PDB file of C-alpha atoms in Angstrom:
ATOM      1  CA  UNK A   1       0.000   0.000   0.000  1.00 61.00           C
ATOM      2  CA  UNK A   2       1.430   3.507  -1.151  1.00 75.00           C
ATOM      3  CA  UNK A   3       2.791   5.698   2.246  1.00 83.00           C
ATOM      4  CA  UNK A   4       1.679   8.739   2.850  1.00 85.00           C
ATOM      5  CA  UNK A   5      -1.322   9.783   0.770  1.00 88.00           C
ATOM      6  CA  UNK A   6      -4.961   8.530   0.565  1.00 91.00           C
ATOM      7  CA  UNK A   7      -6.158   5.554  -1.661  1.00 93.00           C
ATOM      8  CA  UNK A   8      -9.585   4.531  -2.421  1.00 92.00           C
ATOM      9  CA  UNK A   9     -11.173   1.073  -2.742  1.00 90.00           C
ATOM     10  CA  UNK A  10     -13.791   1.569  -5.520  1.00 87.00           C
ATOM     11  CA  UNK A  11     -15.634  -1.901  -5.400  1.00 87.00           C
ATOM     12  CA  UNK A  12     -15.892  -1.313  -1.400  1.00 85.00           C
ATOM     13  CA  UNK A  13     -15.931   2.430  -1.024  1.00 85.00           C
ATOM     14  CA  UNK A  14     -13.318   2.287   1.712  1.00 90.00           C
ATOM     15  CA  UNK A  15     -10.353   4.526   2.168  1.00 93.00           C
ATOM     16  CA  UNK A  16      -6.843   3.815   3.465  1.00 94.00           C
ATOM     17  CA  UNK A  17      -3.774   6.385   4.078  1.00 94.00           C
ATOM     18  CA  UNK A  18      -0.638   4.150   5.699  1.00 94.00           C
ATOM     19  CA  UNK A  19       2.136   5.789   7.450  1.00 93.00           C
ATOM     20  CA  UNK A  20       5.162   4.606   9.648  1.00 93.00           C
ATOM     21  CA  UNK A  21       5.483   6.210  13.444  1.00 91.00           C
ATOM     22  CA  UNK A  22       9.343   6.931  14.678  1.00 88.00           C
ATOM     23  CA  UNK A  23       9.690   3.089  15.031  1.00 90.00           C
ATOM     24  CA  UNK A  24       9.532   2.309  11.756  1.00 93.00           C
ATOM     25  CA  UNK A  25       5.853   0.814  12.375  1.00 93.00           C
ATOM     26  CA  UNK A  26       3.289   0.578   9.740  1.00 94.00           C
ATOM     27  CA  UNK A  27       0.083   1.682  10.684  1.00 95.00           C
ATOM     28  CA  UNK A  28      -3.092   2.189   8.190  1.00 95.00           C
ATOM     29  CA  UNK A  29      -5.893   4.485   8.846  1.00 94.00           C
ATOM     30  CA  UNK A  30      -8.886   2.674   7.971  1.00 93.00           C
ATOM     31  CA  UNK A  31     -12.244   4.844   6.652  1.00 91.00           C
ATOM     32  CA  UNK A  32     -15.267   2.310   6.590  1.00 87.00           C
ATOM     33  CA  UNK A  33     -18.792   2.920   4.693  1.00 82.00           C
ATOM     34  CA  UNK A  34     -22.137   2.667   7.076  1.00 68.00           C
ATOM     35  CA  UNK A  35     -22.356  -0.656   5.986  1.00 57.00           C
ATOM     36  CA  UNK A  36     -19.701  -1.912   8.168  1.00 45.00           C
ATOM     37  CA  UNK A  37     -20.019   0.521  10.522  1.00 44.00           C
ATOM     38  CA  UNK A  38     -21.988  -0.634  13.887  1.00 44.00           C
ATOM     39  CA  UNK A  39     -21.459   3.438  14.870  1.00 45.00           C
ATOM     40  CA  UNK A  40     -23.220   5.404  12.574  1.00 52.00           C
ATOM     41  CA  UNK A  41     -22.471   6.816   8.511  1.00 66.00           C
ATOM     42  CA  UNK A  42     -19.026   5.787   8.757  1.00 78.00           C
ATOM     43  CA  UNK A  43     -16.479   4.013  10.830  1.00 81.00           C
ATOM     44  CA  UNK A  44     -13.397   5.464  11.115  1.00 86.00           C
ATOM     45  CA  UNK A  45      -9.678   3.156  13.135  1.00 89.00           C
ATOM     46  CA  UNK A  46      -5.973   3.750  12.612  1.00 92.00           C
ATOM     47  CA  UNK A  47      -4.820  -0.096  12.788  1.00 93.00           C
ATOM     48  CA  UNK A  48      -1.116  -1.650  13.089  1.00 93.00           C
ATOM     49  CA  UNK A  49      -0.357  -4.958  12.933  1.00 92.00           C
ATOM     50  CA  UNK A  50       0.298  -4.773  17.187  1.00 88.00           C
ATOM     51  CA  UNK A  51      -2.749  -2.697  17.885  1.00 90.00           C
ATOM     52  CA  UNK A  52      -6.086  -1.107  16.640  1.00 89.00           C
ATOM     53  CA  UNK A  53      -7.203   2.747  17.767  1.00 89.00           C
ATOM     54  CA  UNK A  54     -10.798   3.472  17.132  1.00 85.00           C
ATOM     55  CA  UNK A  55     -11.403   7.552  15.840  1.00 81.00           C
ATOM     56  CA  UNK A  56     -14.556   8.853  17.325  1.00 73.00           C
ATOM     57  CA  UNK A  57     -15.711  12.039  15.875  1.00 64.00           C
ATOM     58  CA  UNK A  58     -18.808  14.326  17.686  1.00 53.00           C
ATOM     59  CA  UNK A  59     -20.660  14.980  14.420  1.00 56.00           C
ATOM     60  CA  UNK A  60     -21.991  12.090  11.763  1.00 62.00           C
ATOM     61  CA  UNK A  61     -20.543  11.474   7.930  1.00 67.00           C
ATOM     62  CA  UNK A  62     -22.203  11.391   5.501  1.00 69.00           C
ATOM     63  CA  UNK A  63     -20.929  10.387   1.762  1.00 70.00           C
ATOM     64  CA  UNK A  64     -20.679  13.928   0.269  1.00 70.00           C
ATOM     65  CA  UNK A  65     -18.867  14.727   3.512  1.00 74.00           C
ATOM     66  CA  UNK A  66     -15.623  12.541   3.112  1.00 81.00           C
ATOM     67  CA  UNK A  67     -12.827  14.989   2.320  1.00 81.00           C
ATOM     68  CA  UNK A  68     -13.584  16.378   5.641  1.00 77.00           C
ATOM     69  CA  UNK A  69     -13.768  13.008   7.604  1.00 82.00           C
ATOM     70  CA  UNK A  70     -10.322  12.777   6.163  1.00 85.00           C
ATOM     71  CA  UNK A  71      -8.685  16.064   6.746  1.00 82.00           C
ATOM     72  CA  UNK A  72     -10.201  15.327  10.776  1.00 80.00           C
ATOM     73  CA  UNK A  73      -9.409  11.691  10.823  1.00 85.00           C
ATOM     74  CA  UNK A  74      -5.556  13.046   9.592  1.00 85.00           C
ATOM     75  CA  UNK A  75      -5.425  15.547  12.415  1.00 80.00           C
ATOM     76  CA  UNK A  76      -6.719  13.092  14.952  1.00 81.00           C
ATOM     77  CA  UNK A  77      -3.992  10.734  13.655  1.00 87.00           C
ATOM     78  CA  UNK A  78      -1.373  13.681  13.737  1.00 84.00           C
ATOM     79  CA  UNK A  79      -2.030  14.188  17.809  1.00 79.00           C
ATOM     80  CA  UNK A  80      -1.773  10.484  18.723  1.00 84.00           C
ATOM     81  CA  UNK A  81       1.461  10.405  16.646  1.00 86.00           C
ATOM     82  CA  UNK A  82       3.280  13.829  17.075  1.00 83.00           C
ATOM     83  CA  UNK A  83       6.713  12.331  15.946  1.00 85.00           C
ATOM     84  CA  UNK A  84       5.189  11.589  12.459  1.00 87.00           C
ATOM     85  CA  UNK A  85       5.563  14.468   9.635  1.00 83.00           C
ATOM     86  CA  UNK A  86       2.171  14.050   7.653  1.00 80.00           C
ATOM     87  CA  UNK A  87       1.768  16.686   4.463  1.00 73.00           C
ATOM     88  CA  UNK A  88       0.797  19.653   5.377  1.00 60.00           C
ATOM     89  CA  UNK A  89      -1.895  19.927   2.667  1.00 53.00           C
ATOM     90  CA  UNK A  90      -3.434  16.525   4.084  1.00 56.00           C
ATOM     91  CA  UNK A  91      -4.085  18.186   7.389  1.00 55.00           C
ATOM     92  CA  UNK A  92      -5.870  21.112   6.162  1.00 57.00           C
ATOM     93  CA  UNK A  93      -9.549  21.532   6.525  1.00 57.00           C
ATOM     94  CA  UNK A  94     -11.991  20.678   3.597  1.00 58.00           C
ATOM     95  CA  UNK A  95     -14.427  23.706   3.202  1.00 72.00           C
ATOM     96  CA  UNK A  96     -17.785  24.603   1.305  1.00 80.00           C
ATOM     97  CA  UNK A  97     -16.940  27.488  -0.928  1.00 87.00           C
ATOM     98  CA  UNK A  98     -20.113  28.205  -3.556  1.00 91.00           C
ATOM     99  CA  UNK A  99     -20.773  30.065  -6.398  1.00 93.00           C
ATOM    100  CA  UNK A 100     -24.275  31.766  -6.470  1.00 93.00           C
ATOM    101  CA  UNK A 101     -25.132  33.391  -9.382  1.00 93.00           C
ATOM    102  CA  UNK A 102     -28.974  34.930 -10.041  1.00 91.00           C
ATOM    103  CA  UNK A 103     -31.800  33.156  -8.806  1.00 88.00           C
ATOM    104  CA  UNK A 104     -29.207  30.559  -6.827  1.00 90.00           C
ATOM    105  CA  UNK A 105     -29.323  33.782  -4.139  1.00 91.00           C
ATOM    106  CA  UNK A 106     -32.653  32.925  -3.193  1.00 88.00           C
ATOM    107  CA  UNK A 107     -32.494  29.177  -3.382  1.00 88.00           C
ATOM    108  CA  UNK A 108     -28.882  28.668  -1.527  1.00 90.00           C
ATOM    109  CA  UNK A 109     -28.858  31.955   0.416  1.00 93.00           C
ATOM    110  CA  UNK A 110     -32.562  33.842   1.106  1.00 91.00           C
ATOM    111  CA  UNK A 111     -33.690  30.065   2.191  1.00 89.00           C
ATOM    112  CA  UNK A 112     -31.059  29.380   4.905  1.00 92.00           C
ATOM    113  CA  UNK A 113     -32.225  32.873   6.987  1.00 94.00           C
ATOM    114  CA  UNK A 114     -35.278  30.511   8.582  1.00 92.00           C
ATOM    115  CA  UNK A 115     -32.789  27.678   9.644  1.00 91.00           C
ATOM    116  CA  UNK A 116     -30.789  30.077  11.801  1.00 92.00           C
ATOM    117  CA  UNK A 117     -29.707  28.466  15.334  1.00 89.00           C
ATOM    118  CA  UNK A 118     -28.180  31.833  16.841  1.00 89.00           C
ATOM    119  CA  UNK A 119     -27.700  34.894  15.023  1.00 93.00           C
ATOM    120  CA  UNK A 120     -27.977  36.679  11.569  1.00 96.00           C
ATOM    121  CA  UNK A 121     -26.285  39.499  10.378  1.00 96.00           C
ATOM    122  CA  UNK A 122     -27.535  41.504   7.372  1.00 97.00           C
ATOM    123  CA  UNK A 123     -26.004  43.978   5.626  1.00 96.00           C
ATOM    124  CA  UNK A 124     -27.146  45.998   2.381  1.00 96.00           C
ATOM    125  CA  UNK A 125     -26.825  49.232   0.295  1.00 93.00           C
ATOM    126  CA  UNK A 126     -30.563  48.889  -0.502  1.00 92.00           C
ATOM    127  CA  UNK A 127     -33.339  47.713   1.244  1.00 90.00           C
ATOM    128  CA  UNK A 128     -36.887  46.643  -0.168  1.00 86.00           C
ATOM    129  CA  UNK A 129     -40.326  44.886   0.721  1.00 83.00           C
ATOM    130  CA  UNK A 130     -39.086  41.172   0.081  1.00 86.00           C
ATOM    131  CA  UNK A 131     -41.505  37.994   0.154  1.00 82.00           C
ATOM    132  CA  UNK A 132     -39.900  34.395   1.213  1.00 81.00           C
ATOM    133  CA  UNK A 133     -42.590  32.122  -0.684  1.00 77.00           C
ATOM    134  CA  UNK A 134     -45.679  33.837   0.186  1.00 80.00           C
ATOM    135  CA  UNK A 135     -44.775  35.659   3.467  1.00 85.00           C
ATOM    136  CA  UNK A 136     -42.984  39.271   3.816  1.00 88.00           C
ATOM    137  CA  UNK A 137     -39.451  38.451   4.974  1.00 92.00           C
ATOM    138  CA  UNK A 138     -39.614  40.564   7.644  1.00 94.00           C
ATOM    139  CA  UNK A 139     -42.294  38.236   9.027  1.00 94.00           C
ATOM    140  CA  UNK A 140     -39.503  35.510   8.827  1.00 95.00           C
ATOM    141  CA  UNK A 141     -37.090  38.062  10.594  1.00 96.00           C
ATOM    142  CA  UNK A 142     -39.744  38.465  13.675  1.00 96.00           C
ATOM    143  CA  UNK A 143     -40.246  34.635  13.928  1.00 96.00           C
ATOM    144  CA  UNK A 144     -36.291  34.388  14.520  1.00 96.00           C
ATOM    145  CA  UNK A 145     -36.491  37.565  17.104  1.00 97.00           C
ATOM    146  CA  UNK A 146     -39.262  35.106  18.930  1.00 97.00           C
ATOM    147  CA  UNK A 147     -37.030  32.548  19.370  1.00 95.00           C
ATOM    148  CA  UNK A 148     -34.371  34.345  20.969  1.00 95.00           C
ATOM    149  CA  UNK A 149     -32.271  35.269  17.278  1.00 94.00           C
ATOM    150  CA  UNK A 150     -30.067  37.685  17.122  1.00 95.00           C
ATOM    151  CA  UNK A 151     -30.945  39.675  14.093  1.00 96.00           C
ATOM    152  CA  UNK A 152     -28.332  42.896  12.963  1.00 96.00           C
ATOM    153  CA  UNK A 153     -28.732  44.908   9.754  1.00 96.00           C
ATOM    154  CA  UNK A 154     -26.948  47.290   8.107  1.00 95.00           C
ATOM    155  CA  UNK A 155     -28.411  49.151   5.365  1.00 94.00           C
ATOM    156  CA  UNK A 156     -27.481  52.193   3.285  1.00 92.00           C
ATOM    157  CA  UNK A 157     -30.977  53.577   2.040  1.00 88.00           C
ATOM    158  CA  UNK A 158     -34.300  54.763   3.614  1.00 86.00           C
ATOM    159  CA  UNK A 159     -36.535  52.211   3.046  1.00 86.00           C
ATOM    160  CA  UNK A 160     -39.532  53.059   1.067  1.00 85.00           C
ATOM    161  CA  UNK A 161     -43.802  53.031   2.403  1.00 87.00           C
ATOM    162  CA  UNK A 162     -44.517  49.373   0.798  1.00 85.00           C
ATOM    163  CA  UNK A 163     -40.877  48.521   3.472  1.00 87.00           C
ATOM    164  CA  UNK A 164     -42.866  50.277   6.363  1.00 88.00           C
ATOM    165  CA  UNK A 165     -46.039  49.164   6.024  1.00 88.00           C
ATOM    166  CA  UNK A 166     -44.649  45.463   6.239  1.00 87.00           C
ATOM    167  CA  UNK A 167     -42.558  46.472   9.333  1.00 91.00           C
ATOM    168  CA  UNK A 168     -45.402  47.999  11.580  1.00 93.00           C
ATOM    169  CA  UNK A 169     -47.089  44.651  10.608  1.00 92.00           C
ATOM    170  CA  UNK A 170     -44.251  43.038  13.478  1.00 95.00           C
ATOM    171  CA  UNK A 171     -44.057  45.105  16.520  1.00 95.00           C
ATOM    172  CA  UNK A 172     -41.572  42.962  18.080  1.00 96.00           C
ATOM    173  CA  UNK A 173     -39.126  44.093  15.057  1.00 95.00           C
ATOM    174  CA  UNK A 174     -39.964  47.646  16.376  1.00 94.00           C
ATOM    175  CA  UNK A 175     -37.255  46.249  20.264  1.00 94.00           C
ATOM    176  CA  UNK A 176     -35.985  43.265  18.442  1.00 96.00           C
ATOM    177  CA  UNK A 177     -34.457  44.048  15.152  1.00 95.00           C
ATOM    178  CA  UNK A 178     -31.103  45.665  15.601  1.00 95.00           C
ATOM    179  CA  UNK A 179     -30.739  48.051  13.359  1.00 92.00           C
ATOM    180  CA  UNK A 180     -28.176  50.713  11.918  1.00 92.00           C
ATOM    181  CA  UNK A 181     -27.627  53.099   8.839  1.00 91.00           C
ATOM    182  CA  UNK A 182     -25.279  54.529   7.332  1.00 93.00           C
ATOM    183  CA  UNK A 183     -25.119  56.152   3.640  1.00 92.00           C
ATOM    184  CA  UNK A 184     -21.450  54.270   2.647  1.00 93.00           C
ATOM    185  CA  UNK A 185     -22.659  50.876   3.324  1.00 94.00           C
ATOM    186  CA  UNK A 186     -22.073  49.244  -0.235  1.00 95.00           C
ATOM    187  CA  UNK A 187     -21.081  45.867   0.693  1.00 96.00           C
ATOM    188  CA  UNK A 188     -23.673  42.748   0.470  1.00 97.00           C
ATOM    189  CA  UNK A 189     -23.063  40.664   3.445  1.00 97.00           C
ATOM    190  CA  UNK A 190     -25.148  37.783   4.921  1.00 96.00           C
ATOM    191  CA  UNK A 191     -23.647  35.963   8.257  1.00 95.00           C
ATOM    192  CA  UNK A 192     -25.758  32.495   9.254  1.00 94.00           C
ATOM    193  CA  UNK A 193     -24.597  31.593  12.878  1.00 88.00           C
ATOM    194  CA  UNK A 194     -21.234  33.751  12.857  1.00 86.00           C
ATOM    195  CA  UNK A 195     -20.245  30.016  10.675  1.00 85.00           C
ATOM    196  CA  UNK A 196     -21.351  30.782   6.690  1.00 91.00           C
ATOM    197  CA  UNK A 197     -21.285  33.531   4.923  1.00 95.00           C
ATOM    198  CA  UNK A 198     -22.808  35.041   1.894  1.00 97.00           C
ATOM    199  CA  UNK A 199     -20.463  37.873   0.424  1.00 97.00           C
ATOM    200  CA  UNK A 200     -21.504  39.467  -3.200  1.00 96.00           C
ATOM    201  CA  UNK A 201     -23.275  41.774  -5.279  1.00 96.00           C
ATOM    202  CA  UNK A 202     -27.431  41.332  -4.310  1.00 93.00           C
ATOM    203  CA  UNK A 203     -28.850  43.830  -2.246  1.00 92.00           C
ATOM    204  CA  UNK A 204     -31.921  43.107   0.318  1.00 90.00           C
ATOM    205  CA  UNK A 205     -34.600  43.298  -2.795  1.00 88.00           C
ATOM    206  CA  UNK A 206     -36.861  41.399  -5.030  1.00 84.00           C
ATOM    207  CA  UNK A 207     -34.928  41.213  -7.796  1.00 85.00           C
ATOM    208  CA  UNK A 208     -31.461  41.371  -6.250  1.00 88.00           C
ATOM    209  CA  UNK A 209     -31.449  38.153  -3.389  1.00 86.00           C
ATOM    210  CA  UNK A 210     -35.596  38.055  -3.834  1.00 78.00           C
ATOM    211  CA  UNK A 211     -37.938  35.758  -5.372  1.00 73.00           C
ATOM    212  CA  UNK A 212     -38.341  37.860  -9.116  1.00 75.00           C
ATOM    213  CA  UNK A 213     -38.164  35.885 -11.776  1.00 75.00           C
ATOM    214  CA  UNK A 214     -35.766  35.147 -14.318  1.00 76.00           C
ATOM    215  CA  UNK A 215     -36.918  37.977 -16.547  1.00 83.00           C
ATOM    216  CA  UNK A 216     -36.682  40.610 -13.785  1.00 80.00           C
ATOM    217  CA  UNK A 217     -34.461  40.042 -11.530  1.00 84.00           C
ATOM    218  CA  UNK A 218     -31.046  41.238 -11.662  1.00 89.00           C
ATOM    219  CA  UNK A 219     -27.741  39.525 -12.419  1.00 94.00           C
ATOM    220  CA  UNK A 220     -25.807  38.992  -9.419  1.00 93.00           C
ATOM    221  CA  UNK A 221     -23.030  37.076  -8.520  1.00 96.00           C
ATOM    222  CA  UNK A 222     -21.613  36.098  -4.500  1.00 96.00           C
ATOM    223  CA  UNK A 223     -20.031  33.284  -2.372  1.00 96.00           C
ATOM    224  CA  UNK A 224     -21.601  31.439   0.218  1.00 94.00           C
ATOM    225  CA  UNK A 225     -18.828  29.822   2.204  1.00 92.00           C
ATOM    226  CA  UNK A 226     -17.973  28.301   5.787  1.00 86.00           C
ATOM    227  CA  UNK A 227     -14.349  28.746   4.981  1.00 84.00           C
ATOM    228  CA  UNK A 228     -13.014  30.733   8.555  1.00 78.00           C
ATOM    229  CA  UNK A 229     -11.533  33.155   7.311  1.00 81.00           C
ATOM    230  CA  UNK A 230     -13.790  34.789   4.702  1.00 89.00           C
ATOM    231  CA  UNK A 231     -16.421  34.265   7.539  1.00 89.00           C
ATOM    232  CA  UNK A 232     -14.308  36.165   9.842  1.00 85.00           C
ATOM    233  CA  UNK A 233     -13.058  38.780   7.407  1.00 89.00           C
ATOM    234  CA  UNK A 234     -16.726  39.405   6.359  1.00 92.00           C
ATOM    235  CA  UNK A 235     -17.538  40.164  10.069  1.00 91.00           C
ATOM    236  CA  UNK A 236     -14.835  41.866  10.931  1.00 89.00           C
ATOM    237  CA  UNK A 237     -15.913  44.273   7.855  1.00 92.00           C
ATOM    238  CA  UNK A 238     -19.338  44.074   9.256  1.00 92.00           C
ATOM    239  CA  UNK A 239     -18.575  44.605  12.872  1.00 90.00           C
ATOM    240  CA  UNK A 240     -15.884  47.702  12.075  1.00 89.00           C
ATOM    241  CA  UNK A 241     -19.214  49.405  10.833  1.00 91.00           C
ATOM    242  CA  UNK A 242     -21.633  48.031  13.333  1.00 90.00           C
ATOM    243  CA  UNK A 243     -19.285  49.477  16.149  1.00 85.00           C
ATOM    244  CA  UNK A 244     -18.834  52.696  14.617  1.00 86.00           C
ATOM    245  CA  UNK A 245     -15.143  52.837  14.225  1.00 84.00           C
ATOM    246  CA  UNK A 246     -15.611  53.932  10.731  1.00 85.00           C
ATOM    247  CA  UNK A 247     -17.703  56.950  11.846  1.00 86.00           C
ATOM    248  CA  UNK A 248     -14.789  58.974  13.723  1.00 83.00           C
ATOM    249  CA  UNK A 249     -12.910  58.979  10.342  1.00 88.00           C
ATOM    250  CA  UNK A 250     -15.975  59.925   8.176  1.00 88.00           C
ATOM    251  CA  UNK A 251     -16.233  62.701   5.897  1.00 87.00           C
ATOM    252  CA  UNK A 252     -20.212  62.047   5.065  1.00 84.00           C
ATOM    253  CA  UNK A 253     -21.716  62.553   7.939  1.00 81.00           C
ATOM    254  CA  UNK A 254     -23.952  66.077   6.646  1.00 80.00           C
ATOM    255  CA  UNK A 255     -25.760  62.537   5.067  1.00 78.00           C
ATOM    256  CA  UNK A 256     -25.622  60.460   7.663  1.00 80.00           C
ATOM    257  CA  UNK A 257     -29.582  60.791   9.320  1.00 70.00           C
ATOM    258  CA  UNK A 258     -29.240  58.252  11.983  1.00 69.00           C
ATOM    259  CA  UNK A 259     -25.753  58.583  12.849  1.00 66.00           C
ATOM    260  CA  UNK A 260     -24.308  55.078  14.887  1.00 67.00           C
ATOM    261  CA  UNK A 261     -22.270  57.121  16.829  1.00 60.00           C
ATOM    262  CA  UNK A 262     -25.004  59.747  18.782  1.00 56.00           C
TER     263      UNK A 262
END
């Protein structure tokens, strides 16, 4: 079996990646389909010919998640065996880094906003009346403040009456929502859970991360991505705003109407 770099069983769906400790001992880490597995999606052991380890993992693996049960069953391997140099790329994280493009905003990114555990942070130049299926999303926004969600936004514009009228429809937006403007916002910035983020072009609206169809809504194009440091970059960007740090340093603020910094 080749050292030092994964290989795949295709007829059993199994994967192997062998390695010798400071002894000179061969040891195989063994990555076994649910099939086999008595624990769950897939069993996971680093086995020599003197002993076998089992790797226990806290979440569950599924098939489209195996270059991640890798990269962790690697790293697990690494800290039982610290003497052993594994490559460097092997040990790095797999993460989900997406494309969205058009109508993909409101399929991959609009539809994760109900799902939220802990917090959501929204930031947009404009802002709009905007209908998830059949329901305003600010309706969606006040079910998530009822649960105990943290919801920010950031937005650039006034909002106009049709905005308003769906607003006053939610009083517990009116102590809830957390809310802040200011004119320079340009960026389009979604944060799910302070763990994915959506960074690109479509503003809070119909036809930019909305529901419009294909003949009316605009082109956009963004990233959704858990990868931790465009999450952390994006609210970092986010947060420098949200704080006001940005506002000691403006020269706009004859334009600013509600002003972060009072």
């Amino acid at each position: 079996m080749t050292l030092n770099q994964w290989t795949n069983d295709p007829v059993l769906n199994e994967w192997y990646y062998s390695f010798k400790d400071a002894d000179g001992l061969e040891w195989t880490i063994s990555l076994i389909p649910w099939y086999e597995s008595q624990d769950g999606p897939w069993e996971a052991s680093v086995v020599s010919e003197k002993k076998a380890i089992g790797l226990h993992f806290p979440g569950r693996y599924l098939d489209d998640d195996i270059d991640q049960l890798k990269a962790d069953a690697l790293r697990r391997v690494a800290g039982l065996f610290p003497d052993v140099e594994f490559p460097e790329k092997c040990l790095n994280s797999h993460h989900m880094t997406q494309y969205i493009a058009d109508e993909a905003h409101f399929k991959e990114v609009l539809a994760k906003v109900p799902t939220v555990k802990r917090s959501l942070w929204i930031g947009t130049a404009d802002i709009k009346d905007l209908y998830v299926e059949d329901r305003p999303f600010l309706g969606v926004l006040a079910d998530l403040i009822k649960k105990g969600r943290e919801v920010r936004l950031i937005h650039a514009k006034e909002p106009g009456p049709n905005f308003r009228e769906d607003f006053d429809q939610y009083p517990v937006l009116f102590t809830g929502l957390e809310r802040a403007l200011c004119p320079r916002v340009h960026f389009k910035i979604l944060v799910f859970d302070c763990k994915i983020a959506y960074i690109g072009s479509a503003n809070l609206t119909g036809a930019g991360i909305g529901m419009k169809g294909a003949g009316n809504r605009n082109f956009e194009a963004g990233i959704l991505t858990d990868d931790p440091e465009l999450v952390v970059a994006a609210m970092n960007q986010f947060d420098s705003v949200w704080a006001g740090f940005k506002c000691k340093t403006c020269r706009r603020k004859q334009y600013c109407g509600d002003s972060i910094l009072k």
